[in-house]
PDB file of C-alpha atoms in Angstrom:
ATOM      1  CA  UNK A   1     -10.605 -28.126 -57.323  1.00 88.00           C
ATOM      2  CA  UNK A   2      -7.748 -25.856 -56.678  1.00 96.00           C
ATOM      3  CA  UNK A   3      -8.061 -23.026 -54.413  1.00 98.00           C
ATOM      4  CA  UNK A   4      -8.318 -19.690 -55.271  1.00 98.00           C
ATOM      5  CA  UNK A   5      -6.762 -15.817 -53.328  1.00 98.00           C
ATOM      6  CA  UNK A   6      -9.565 -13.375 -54.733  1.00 98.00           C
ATOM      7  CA  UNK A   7      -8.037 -10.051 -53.795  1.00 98.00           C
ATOM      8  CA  UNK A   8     -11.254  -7.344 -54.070  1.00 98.00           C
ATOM      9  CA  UNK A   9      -9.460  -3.642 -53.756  1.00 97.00           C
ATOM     10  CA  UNK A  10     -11.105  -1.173 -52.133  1.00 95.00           C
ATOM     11  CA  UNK A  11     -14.239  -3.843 -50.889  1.00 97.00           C
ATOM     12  CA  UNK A  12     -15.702  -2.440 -47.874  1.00 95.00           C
ATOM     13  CA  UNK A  13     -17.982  -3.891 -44.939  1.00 93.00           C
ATOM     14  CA  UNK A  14     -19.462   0.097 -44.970  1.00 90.00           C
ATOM     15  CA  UNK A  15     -21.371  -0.749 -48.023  1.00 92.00           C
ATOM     16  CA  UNK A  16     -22.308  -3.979 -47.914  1.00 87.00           C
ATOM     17  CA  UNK A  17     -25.790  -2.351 -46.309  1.00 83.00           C
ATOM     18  CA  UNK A  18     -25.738   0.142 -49.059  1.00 89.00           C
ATOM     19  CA  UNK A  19     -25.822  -1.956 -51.742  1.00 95.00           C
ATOM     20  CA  UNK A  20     -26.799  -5.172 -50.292  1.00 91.00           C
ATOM     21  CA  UNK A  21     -24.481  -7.595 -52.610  1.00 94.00           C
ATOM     22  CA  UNK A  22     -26.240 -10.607 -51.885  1.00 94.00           C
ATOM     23  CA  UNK A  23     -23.922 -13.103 -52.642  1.00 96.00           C
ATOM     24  CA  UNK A  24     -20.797 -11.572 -50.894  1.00 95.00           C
ATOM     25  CA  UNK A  25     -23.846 -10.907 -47.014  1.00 91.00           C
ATOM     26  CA  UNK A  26     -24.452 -15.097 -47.692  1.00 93.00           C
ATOM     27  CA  UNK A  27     -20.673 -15.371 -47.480  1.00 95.00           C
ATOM     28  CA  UNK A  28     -20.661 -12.823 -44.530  1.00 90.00           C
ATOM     29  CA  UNK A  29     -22.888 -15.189 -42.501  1.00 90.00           C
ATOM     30  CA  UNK A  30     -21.418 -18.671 -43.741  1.00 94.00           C
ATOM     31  CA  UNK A  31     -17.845 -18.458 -43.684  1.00 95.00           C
ATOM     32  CA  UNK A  32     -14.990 -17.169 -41.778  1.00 95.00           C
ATOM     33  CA  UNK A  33     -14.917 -13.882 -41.618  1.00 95.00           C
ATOM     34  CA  UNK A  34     -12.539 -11.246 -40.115  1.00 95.00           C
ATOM     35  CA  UNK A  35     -11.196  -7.353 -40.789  1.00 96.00           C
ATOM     36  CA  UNK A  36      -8.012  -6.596 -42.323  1.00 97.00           C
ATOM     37  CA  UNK A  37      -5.855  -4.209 -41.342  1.00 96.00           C
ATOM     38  CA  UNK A  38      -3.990  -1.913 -43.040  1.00 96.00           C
ATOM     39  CA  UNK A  39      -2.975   1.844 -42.145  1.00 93.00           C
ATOM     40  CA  UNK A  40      -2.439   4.676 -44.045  1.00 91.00           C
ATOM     41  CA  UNK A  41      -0.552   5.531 -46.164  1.00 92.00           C
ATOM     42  CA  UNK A  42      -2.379   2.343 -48.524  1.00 94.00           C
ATOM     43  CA  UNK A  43      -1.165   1.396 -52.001  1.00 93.00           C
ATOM     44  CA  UNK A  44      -2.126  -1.177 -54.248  1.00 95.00           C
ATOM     45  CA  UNK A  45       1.656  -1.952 -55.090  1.00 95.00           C
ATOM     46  CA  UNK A  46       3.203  -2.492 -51.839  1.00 96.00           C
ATOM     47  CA  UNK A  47       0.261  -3.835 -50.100  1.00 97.00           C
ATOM     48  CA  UNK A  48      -0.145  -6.682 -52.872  1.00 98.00           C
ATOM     49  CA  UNK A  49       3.326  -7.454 -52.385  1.00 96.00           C
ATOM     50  CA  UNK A  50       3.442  -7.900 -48.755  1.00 97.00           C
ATOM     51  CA  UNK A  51       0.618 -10.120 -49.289  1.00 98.00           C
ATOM     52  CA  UNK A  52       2.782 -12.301 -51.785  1.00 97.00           C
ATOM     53  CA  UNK A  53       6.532 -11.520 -50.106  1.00 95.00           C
ATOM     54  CA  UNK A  54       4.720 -12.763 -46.698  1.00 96.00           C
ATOM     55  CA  UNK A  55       6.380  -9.697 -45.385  1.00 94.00           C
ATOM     56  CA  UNK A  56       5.678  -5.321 -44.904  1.00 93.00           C
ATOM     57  CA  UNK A  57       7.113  -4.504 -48.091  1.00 92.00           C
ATOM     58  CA  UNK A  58       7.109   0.036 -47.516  1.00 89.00           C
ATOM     59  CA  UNK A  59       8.828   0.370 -50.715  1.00 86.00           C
ATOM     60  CA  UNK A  60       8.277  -1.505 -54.744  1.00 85.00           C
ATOM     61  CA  UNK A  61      12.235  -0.341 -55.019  1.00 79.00           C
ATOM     62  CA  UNK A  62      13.109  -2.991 -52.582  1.00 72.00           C
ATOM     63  CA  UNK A  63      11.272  -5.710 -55.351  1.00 79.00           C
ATOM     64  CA  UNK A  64      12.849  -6.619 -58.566  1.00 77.00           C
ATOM     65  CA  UNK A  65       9.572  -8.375 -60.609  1.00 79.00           C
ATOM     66  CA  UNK A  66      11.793  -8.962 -63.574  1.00 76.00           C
ATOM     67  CA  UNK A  67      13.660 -11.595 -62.541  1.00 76.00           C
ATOM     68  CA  UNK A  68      12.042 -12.967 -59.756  1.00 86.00           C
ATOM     69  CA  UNK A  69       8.371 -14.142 -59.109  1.00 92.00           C
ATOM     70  CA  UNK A  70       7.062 -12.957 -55.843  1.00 95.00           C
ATOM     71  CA  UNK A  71       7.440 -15.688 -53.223  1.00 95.00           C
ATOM     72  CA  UNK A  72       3.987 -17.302 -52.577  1.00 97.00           C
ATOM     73  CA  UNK A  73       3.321 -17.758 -56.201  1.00 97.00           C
ATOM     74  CA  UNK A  74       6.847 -19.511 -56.275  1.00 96.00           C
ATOM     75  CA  UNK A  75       5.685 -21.588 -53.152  1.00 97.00           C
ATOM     76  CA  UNK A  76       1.963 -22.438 -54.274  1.00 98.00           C
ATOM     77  CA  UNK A  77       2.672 -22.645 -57.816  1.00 97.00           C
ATOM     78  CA  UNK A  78      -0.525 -20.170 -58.500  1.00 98.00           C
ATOM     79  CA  UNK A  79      -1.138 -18.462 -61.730  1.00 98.00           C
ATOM     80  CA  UNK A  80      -1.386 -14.744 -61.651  1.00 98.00           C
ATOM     81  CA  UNK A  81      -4.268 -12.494 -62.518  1.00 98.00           C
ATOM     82  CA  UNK A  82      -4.553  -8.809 -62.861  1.00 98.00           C
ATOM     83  CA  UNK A  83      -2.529  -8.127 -59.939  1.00 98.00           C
ATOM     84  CA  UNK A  84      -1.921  -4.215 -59.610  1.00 97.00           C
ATOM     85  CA  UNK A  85       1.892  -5.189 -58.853  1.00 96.00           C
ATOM     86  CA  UNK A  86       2.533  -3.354 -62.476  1.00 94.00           C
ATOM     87  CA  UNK A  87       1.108  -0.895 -64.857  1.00 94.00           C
ATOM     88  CA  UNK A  88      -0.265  -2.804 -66.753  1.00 96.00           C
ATOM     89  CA  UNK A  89      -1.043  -5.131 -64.054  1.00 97.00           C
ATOM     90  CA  UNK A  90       0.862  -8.408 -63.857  1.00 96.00           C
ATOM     91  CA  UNK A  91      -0.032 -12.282 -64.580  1.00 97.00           C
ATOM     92  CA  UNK A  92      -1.757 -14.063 -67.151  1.00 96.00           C
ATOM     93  CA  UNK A  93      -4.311 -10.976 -67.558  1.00 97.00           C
ATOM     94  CA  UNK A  94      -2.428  -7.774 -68.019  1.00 97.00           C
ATOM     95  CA  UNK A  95      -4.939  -4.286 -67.728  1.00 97.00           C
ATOM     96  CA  UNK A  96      -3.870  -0.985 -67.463  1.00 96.00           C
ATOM     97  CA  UNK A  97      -4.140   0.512 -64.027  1.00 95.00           C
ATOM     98  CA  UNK A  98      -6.460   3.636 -64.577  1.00 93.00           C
ATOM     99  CA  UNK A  99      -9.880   4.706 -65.554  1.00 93.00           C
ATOM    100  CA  UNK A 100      -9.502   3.221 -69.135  1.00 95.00           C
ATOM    101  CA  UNK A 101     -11.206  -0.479 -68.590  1.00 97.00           C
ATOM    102  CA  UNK A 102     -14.345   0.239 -67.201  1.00 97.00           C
ATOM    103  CA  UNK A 103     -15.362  -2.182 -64.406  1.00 98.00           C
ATOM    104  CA  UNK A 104     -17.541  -4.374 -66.441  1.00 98.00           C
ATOM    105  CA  UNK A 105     -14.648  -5.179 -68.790  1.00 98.00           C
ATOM    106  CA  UNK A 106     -12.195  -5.839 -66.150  1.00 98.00           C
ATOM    107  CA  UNK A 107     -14.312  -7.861 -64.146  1.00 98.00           C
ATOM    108  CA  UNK A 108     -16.081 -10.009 -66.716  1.00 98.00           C
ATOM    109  CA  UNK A 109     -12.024 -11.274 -68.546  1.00 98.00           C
ATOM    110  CA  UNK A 110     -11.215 -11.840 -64.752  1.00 98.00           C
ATOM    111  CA  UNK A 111     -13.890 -13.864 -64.173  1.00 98.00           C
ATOM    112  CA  UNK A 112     -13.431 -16.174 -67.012  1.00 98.00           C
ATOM    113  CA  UNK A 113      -9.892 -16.760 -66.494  1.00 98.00           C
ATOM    114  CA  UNK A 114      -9.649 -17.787 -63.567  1.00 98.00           C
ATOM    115  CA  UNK A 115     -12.334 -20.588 -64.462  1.00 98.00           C
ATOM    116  CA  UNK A 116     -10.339 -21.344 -67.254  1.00 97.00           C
ATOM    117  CA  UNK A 117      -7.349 -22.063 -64.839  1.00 97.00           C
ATOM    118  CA  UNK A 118      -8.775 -22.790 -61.476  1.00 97.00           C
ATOM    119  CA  UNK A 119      -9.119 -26.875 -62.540  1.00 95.00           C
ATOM    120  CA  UNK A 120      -5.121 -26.232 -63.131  1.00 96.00           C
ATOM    121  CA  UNK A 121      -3.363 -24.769 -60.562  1.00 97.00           C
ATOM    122  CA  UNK A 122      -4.375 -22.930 -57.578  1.00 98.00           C
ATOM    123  CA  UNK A 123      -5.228 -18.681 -58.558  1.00 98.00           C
ATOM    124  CA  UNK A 124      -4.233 -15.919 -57.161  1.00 98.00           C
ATOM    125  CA  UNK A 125      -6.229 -13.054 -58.371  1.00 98.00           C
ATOM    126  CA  UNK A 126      -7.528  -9.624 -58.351  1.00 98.00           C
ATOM    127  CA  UNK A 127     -10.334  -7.148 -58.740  1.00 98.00           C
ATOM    128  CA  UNK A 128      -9.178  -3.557 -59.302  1.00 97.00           C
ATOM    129  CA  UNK A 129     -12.588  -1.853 -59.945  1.00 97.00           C
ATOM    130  CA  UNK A 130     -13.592  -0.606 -56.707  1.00 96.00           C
ATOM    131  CA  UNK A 131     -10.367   1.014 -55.789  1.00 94.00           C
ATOM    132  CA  UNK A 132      -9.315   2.457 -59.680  1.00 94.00           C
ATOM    133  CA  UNK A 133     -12.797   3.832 -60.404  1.00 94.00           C
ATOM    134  CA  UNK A 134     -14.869   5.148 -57.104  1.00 92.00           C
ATOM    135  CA  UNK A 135     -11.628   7.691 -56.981  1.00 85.00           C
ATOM    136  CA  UNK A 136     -12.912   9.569 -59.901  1.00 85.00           C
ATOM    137  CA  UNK A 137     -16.765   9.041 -59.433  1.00 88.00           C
ATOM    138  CA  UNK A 138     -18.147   7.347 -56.203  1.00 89.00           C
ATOM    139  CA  UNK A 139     -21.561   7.675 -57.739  1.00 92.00           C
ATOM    140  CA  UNK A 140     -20.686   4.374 -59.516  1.00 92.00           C
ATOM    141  CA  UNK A 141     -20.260   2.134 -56.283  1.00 95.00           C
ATOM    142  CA  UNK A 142     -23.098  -0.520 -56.224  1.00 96.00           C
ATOM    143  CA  UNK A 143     -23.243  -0.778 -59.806  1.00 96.00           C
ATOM    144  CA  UNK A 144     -19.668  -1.596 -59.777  1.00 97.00           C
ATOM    145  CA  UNK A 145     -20.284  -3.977 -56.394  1.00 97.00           C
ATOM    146  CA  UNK A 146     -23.277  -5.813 -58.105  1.00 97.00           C
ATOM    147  CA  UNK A 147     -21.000  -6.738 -61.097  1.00 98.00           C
ATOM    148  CA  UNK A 148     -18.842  -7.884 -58.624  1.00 98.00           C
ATOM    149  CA  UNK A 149     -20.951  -9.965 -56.214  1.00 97.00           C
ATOM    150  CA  UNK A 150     -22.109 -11.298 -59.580  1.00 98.00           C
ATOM    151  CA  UNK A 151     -18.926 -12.827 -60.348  1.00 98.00           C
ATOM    152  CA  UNK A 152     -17.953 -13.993 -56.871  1.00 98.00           C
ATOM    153  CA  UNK A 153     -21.495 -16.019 -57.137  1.00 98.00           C
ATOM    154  CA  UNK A 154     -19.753 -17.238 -60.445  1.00 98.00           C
ATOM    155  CA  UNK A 155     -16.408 -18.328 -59.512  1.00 98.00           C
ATOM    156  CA  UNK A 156     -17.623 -19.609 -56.245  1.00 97.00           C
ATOM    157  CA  UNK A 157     -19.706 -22.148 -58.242  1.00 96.00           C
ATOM    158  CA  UNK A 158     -16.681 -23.757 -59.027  1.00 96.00           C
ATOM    159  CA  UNK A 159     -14.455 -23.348 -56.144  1.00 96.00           C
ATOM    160  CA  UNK A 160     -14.980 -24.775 -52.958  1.00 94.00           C
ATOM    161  CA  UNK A 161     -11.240 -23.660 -50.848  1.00 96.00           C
ATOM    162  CA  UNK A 162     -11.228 -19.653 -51.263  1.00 98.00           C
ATOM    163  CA  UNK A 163      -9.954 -16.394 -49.674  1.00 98.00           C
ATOM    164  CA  UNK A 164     -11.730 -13.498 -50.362  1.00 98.00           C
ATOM    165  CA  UNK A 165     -10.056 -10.542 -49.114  1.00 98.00           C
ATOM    166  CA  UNK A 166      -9.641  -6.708 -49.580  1.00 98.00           C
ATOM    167  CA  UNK A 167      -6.450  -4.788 -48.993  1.00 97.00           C
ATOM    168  CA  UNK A 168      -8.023  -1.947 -47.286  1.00 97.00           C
ATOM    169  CA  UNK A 169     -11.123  -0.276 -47.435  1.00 95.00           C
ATOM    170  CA  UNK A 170     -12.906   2.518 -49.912  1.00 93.00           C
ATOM    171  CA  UNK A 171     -10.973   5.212 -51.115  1.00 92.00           C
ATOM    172  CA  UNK A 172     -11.368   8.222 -49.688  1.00 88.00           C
ATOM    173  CA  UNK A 173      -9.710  10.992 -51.940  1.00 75.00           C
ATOM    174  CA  UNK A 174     -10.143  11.596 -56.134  1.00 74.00           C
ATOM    175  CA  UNK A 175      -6.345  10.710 -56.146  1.00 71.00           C
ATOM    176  CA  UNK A 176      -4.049   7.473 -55.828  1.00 72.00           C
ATOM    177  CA  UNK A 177      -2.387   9.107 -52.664  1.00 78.00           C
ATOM    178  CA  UNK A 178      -2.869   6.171 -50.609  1.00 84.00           C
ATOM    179  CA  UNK A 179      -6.008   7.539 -48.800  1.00 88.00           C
ATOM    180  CA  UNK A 180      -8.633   4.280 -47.911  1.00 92.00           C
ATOM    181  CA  UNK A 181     -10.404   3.271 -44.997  1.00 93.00           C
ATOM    182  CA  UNK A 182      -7.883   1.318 -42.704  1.00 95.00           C
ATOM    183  CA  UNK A 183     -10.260  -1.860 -42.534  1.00 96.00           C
ATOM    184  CA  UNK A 184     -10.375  -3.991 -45.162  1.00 97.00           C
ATOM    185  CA  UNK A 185     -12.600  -7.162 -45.650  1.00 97.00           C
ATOM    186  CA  UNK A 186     -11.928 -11.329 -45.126  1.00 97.00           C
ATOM    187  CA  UNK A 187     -13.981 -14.171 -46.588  1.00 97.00           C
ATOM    188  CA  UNK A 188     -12.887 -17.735 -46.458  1.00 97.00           C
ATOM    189  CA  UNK A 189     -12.736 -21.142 -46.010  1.00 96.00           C
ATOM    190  CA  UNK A 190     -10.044 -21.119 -43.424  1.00 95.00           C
ATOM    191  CA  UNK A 191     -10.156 -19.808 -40.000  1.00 94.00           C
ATOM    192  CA  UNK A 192      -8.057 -16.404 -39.380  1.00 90.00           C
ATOM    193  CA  UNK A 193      -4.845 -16.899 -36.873  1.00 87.00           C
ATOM    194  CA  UNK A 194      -6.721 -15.636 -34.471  1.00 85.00           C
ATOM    195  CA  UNK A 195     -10.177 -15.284 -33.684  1.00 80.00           C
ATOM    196  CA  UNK A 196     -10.154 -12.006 -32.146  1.00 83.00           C
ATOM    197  CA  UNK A 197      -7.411 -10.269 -33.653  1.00 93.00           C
ATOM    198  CA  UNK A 198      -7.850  -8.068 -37.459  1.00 96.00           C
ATOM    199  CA  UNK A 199      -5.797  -9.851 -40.310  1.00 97.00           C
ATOM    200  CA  UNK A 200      -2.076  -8.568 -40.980  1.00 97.00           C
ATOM    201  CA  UNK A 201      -1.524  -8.717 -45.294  1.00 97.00           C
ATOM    202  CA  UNK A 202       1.465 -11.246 -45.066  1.00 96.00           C
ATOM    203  CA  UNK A 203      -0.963 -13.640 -42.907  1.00 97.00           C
ATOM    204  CA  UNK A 204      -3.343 -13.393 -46.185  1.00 98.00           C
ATOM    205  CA  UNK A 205       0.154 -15.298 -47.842  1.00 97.00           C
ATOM    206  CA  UNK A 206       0.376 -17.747 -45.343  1.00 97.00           C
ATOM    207  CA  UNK A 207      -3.218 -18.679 -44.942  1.00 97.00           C
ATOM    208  CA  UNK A 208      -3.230 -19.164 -48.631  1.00 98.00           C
ATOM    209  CA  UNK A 209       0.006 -21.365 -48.210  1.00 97.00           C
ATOM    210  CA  UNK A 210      -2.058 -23.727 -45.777  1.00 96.00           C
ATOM    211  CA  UNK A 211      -5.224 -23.965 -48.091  1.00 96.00           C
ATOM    212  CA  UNK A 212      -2.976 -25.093 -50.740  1.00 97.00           C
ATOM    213  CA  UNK A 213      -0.905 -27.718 -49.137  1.00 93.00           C
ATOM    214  CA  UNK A 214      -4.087 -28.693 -46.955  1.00 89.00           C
ATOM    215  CA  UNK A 215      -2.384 -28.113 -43.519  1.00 84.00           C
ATOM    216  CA  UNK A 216      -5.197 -26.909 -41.890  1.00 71.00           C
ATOM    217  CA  UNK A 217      -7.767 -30.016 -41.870  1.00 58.00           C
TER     218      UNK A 217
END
């Protein structure tokens, strides 16, 4: 099976004991694990693509998306999904990036895509709930974590190389203003460069890079 980049925005190690998603605590204690670093000021634009330009990309003027793919889905071959790159987002599943899909929605088409195309090619992929809804009511958070430890226990079924990963933490404003915790989450197969350091985004691209061409057995 081909391996899969699960980008979960806005996932937080803060409420994990909050709302005890059971699947995504098993993962905690069997995999690697590691924090993710990433200061303010945090968007979902430019902090996707420095994970998938393997560089700190500041600025989406500096990226031209319509003629070019980003560079580690050129170098993995990996099918898109949902990434919040765009408005609508961008890859095979397109959404519109505000308060319009509820999480369930969202989460349930991502979900079945990416077993639809995970026997394929290698996915990379991402959850928008967490970060596009607990802006606007927070009240909503382990609801909206259960439905996603629910399909992590789902698409883990079927994949057995992964990276599970969060940009940066919970947001902590009603707006989009690049507000989130600094500390993000990391879940995955592979071990992190280093095993006492947090996780730079571009070293999510290049992790991903070994898993597919198997350079790290």
């Amino acid at each position: 099976m081909n391996p899969l980049l699960l980008g979960i925005d806005g996932l937080s190690y803060t409420s994990f004991m909050k709302c005890n998603p059971r699947t995504l605590f098993t993962l905690f204690s069997s995999t690697y694990r590691g924090v993710v670093l990433n200061k303010k000021p945090q968007f979902p634009q430019t902090s996707w693509m420095s994970v998938l330009e393997l560089k700190n990309i500041k600025d989406m003027s500096a990226v031209n998306l319509n003629n070019e793919k980003p560079r580690l889905l050129k170098e993995t071959n990996a099918v898109a999904i949902n990434l919040p790159i765009t408005n609508p987002t961008y890859g095979k599943l397109s959404l519109p990036y505000d308060t319009s899909v509820n999480a369930e929605e969202e989460i349930n088409k991502v979900t079945q895509i990416v077993l639809e195309l995970i026997e394929e090619s290698p996915v990379i992929a991402s959850i928008t709930a967490i970060d596009r809804l607990l802006h606007k009511d927070p009240t909503e958070k382990c609801k909206i974590y259960s439905l996603v430890d629910s399909a992590v226990r789902k698409i883990l079924n079927k994949v057995d190389d992964f990276i599970i990963f969060s940009l940066y933490g919970e947001p902590k404003g009603e707006n989009e203003d690049g507000n989130h915790e600094d500390y993000g989450v990391f879940l995955a197969t592979i071990p992190r460069p280093s095993e006492h350091d947090t996780v730079k985004l571009q070293e999510i691209g290049e992790l991903f890079i070994k898993l597919v061409k198997k350079e790290y057995y």
